[in-house]
Coordinates of N, CA and C in Angstrom, one line a residue:
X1 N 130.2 20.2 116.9 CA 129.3 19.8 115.8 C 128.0 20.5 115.8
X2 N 127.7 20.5 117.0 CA 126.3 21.4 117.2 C 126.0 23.0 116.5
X3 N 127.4 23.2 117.1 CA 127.7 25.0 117.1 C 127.7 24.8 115.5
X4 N 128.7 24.1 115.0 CA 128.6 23.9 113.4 C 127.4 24.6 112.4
X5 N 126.6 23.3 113.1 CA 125.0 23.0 112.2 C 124.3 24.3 112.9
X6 N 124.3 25.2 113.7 CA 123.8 25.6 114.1 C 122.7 25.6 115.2
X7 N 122.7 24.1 115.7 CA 121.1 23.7 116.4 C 121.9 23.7 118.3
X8 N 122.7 24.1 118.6 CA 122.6 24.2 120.1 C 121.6 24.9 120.4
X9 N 120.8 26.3 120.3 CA 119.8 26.2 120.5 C 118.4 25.4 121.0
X10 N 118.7 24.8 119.9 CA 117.7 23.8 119.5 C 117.6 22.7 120.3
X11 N 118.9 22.0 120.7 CA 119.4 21.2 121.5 C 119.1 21.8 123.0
X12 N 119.3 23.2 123.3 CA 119.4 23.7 124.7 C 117.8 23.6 125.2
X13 N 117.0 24.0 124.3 CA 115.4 23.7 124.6 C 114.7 22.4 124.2
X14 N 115.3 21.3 123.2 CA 114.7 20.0 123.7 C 115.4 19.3 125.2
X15 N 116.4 19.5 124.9 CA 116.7 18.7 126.3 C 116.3 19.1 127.7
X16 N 116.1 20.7 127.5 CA 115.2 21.0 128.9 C 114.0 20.9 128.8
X17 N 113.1 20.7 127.5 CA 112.0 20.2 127.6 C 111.6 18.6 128.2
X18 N 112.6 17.8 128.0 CA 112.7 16.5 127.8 C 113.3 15.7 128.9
X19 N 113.9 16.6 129.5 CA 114.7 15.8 130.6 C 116.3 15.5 130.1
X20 N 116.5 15.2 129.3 CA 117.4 14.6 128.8 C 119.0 15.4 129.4
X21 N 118.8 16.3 129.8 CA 120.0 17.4 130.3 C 120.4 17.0 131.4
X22 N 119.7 15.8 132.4 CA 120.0 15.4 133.6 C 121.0 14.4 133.3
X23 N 120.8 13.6 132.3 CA 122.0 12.7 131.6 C 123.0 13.2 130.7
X24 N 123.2 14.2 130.7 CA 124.4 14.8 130.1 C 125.2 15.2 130.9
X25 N 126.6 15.7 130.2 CA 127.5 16.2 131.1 C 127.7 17.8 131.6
X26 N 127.5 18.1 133.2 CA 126.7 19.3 133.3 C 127.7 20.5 132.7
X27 N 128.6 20.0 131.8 CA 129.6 21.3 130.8 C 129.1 21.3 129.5
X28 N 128.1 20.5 129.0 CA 127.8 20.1 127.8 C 126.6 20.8 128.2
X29 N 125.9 21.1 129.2 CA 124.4 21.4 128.9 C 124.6 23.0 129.9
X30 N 125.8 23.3 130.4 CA 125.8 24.9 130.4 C 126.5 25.5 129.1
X31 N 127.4 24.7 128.4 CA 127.7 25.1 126.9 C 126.1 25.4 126.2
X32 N 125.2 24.9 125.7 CA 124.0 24.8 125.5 C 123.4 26.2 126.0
X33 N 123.3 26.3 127.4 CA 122.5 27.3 127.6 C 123.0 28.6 127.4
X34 N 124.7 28.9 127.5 CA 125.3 30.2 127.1 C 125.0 30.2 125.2
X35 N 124.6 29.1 124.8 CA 124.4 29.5 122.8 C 123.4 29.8 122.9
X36 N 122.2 29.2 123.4 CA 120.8 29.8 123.4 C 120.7 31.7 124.0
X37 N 121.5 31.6 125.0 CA 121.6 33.0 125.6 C 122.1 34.3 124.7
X38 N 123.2 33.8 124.2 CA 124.3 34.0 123.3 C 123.0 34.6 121.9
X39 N 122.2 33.5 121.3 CA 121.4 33.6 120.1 C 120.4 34.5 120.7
X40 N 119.9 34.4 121.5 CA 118.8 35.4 121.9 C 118.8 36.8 121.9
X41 N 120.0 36.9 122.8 CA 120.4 38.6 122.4 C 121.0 38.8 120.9
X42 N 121.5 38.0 120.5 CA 121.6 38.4 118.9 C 120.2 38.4 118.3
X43 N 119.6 37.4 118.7 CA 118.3 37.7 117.6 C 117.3 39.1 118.6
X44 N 117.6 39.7 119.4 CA 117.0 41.0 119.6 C 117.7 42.0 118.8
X45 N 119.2 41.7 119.0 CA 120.0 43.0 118.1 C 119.3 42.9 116.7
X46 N 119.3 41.7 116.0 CA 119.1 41.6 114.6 C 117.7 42.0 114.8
X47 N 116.2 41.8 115.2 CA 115.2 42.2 115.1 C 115.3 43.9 115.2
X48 N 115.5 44.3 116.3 CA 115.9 46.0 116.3 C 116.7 46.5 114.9
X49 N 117.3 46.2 114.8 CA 118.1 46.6 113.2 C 117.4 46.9 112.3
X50 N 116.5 45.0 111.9 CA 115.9 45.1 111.2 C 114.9 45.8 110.5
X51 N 114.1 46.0 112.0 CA 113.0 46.9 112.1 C 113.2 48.2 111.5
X52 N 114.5 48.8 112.0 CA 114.4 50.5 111.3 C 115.1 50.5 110.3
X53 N 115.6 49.2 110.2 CA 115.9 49.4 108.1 C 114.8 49.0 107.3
X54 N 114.2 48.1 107.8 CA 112.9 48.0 106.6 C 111.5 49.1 107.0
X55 N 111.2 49.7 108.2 CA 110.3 50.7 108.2 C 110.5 51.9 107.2
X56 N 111.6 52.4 107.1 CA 111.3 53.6 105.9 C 111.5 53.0 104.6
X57 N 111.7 52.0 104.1 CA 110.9 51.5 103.1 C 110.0 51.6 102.9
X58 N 109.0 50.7 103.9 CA 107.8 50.7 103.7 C 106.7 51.9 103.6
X59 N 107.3 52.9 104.8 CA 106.7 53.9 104.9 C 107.0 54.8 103.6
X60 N 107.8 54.7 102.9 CA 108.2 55.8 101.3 C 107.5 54.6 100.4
X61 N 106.8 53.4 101.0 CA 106.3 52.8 100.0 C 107.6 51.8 98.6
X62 N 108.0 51.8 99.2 CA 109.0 50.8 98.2 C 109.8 49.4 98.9
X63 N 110.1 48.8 97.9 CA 110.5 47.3 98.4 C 111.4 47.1 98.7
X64 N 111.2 46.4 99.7 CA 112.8 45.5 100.6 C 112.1 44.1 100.5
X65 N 112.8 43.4 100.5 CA 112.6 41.6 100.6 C 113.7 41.2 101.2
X66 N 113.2 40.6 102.4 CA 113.7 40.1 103.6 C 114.4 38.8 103.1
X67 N 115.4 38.4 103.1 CA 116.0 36.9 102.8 C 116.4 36.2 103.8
X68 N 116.6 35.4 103.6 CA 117.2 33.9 104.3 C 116.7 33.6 105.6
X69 N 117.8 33.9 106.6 CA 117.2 34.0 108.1 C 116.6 34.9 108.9
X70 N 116.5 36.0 107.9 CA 115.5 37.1 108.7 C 113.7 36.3 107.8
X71 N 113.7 36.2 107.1 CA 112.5 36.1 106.3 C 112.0 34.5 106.8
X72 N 113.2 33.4 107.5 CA 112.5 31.9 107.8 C 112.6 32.5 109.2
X73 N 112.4 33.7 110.0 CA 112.6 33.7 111.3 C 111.1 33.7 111.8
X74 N 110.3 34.6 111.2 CA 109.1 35.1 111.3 C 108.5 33.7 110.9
X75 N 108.9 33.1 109.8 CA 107.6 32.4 109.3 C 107.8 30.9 109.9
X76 N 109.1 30.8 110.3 CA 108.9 28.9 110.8 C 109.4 28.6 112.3
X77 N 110.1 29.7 112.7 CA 110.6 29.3 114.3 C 109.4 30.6 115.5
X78 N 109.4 29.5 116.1 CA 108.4 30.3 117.2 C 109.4 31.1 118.3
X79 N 110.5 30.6 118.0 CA 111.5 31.4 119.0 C 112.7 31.4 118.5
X80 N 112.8 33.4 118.0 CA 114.1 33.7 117.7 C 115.4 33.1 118.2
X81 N 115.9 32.9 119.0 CA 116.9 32.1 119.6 C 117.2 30.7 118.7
X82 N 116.2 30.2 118.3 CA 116.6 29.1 117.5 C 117.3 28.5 116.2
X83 N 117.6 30.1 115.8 CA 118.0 30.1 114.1 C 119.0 31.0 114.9
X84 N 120.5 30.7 115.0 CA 121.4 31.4 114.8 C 121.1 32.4 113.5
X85 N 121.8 33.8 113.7 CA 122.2 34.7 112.4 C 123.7 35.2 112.7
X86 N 124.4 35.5 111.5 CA 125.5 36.3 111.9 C 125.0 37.7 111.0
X87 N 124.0 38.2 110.3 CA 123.8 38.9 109.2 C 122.4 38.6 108.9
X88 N 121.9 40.0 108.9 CA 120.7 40.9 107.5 C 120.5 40.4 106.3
X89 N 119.9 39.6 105.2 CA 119.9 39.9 104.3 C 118.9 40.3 103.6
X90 N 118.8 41.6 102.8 CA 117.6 42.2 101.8 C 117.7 42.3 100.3
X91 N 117.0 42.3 99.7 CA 116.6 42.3 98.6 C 116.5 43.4 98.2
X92 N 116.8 44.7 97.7 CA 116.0 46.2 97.2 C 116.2 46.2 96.0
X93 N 115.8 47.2 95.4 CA 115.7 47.5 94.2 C 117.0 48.3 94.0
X94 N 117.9 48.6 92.7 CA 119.1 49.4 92.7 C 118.8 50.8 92.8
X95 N 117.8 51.3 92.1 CA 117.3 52.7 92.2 C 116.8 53.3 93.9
X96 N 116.4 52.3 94.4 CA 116.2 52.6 96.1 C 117.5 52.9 96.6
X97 N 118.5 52.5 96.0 CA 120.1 53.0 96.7 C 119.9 54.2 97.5
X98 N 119.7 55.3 97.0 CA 119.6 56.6 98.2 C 118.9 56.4 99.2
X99 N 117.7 55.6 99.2 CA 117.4 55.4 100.3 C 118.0 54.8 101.4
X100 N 118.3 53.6 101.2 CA 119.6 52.5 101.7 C 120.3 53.5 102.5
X101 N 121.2 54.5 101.6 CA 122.7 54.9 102.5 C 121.5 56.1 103.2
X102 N 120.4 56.4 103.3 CA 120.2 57.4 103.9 C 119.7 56.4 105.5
X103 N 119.4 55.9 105.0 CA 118.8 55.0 106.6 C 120.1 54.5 107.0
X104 N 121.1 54.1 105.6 CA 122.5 52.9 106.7 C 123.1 54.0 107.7
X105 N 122.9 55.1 107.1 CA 123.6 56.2 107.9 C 123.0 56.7 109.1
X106 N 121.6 57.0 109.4 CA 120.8 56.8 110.3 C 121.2 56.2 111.3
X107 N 121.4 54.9 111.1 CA 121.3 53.6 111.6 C 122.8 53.2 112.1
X108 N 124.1 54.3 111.8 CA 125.2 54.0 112.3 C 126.1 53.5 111.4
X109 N 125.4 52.6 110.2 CA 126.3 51.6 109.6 C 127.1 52.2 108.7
X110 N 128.3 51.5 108.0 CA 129.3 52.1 107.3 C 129.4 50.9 106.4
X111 N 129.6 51.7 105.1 CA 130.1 50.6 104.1 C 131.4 50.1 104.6
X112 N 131.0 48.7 104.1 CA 132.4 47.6 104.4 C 132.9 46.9 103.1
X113 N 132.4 46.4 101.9 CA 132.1 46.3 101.0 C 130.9 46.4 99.8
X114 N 131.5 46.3 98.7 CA 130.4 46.8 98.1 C 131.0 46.1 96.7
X115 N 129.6 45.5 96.0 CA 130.3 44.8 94.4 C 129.0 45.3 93.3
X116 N 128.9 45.3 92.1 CA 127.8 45.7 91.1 C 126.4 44.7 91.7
X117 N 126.6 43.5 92.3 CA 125.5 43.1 92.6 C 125.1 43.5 94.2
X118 N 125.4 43.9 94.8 CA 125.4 44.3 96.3 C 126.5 45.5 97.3
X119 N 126.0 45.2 98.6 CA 127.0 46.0 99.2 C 126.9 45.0 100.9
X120 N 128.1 45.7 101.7 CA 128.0 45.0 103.0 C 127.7 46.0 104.1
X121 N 127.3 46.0 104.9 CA 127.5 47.5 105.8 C 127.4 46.4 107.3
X122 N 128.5 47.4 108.1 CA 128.6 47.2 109.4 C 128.5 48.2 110.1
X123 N 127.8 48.2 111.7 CA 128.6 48.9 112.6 C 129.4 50.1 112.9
X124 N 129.4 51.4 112.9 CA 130.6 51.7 112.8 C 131.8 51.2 113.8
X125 N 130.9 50.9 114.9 CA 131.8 50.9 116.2 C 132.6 49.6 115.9
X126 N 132.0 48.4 114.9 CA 132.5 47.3 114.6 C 133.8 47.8 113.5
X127 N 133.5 48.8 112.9 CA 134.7 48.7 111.7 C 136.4 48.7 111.9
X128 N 136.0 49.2 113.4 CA 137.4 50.1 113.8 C 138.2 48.4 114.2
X129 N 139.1 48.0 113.2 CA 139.9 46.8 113.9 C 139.4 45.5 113.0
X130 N 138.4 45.7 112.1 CA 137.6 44.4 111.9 C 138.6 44.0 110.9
X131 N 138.9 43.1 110.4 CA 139.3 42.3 109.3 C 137.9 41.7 108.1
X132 N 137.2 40.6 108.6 CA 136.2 40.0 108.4 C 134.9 40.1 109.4
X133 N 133.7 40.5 108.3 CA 132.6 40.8 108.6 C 131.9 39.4 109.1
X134 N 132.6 38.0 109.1 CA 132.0 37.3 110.0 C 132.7 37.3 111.4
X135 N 133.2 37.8 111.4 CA 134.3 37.6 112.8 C 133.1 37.4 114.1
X136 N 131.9 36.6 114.2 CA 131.1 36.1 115.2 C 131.4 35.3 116.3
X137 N 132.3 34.6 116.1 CA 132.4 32.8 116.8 C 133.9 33.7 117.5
X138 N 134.2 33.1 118.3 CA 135.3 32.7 118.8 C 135.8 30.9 119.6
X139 N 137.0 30.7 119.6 CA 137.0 29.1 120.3 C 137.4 29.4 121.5
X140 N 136.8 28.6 122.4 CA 137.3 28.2 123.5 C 138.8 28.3 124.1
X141 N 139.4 29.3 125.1 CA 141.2 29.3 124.8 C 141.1 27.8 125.9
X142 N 140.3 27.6 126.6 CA 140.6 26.3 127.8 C 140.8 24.9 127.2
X143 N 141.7 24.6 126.9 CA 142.0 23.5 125.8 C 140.5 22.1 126.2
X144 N 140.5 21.6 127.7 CA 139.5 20.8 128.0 C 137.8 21.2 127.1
X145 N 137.5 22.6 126.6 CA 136.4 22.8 126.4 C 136.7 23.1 124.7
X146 N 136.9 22.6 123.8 CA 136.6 22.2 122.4 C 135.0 22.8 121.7
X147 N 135.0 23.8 122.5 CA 133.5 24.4 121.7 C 134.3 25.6 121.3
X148 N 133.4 25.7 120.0 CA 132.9 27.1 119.5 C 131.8 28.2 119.9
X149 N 132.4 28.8 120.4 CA 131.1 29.6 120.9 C 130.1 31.2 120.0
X150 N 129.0 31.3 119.9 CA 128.6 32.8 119.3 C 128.6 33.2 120.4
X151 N 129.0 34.6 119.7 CA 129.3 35.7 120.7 C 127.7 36.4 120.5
X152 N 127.4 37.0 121.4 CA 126.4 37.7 121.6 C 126.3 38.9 121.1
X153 N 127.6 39.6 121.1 CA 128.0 41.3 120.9 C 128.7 41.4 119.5
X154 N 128.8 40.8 118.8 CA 129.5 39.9 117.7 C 128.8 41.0 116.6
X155 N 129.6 41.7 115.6 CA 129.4 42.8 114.7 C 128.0 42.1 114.0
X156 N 126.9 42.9 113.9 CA 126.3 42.2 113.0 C 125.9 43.2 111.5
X157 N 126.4 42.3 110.6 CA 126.2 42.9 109.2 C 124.8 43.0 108.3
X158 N 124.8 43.8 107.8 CA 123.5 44.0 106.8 C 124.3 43.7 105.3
X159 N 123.4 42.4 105.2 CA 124.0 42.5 103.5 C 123.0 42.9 102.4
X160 N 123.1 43.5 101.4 CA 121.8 44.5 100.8 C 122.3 43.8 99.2
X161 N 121.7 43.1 98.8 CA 121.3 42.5 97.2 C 120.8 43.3 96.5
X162 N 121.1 43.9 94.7 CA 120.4 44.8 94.2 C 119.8 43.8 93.1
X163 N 120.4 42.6 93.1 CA 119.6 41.7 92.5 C 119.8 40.0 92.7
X164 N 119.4 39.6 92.1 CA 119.5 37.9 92.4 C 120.7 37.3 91.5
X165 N 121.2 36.8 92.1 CA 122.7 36.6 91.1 C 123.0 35.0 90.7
X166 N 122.2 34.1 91.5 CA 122.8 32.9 91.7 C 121.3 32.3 91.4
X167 N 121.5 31.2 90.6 CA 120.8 30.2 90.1 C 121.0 28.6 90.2
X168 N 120.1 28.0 90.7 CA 120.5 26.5 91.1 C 120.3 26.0 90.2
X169 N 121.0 24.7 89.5 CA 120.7 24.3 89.0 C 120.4 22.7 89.3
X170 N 119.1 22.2 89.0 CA 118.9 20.0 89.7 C 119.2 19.3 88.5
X171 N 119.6 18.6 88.3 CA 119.3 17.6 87.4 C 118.6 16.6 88.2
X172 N 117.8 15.9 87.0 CA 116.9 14.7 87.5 C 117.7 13.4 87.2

């Protein structure tokens, strides 16, 4: 359930802040520390990425806008590790496109999809075999241990928006 919601992290640094890990089960609270481990090195891969796809934007002076969990990473968690990511997502303009495939290419990555409102890019080294661009998680084969685990080395994708597509709608 944790792995679900995403908050083992979350879970792995309150309870060692709190004590509370001495009353758990010591499989439940080394599960905990391999997702925090697990998320940490992914949120370095994803910061690294990040970094040299959005610097020649900025340096050519044009816009990228950071979404979701790269853009709530900086501004609400004091520690990357805490916000699982499986994926990049940016905002650009559609005319910036040459820019995009000049850096994706730079940068290793290979289109994996691509639709009028966006594209996907992975990895190359990820494409070879992939099916699905989330393929992150794997389960547990030891039937006793019922976790989901993130993988650390786990393909990670850049998803690139050329525009906003989706609109919420509330009623009161």
């Amino acid at each position: 359930l944790c792995q679900m919601h995403g908050i083992a992290p979350l879970l792995h640094t309150r309870f060692k802040a709190s004590g509370i890990s001495t009353r758990c089960a010591p499989e439940f609270i080394d599960y905990l520390a391999t997702q925090y481990g697990a998320c940490k090195s992914r949120a370095r891969r994803i910061s690294e990425i990040q970094q040299q796809l959005t610097q020649p934007f900025a340096d050519d002076n044009r816009d990228l806008l950071l979404l979701k969990g790269c853009q709530l990473l900086s501004a609400c968690y004091p520690d990357p590790a805490l916000r699982p990511m499986a994926d990049i997502d940016v905002l650009i303009r559609a005319e910036n496109r040459p820019l995009l495939e000049a850096v994706t290419d730079r940068l290793g990555l290979r289109l994996y999809s691509e639709t009028a409102d966006g594209a996907s890019y992975l990895t190359s080294a990820a494409m070879s075999g992939i099916e699905d661009a989330n393929e992150g998680m794997f389960v547990s084969e030891d039937a006793r241990e019922l976790y989901v685990y993130e993988r650390a080395d786990a393909p990670i994708a850049v998803d690139v928006h050329f525009r906003v597509t989706r609109s919420l709608q509330f009623a009161v």
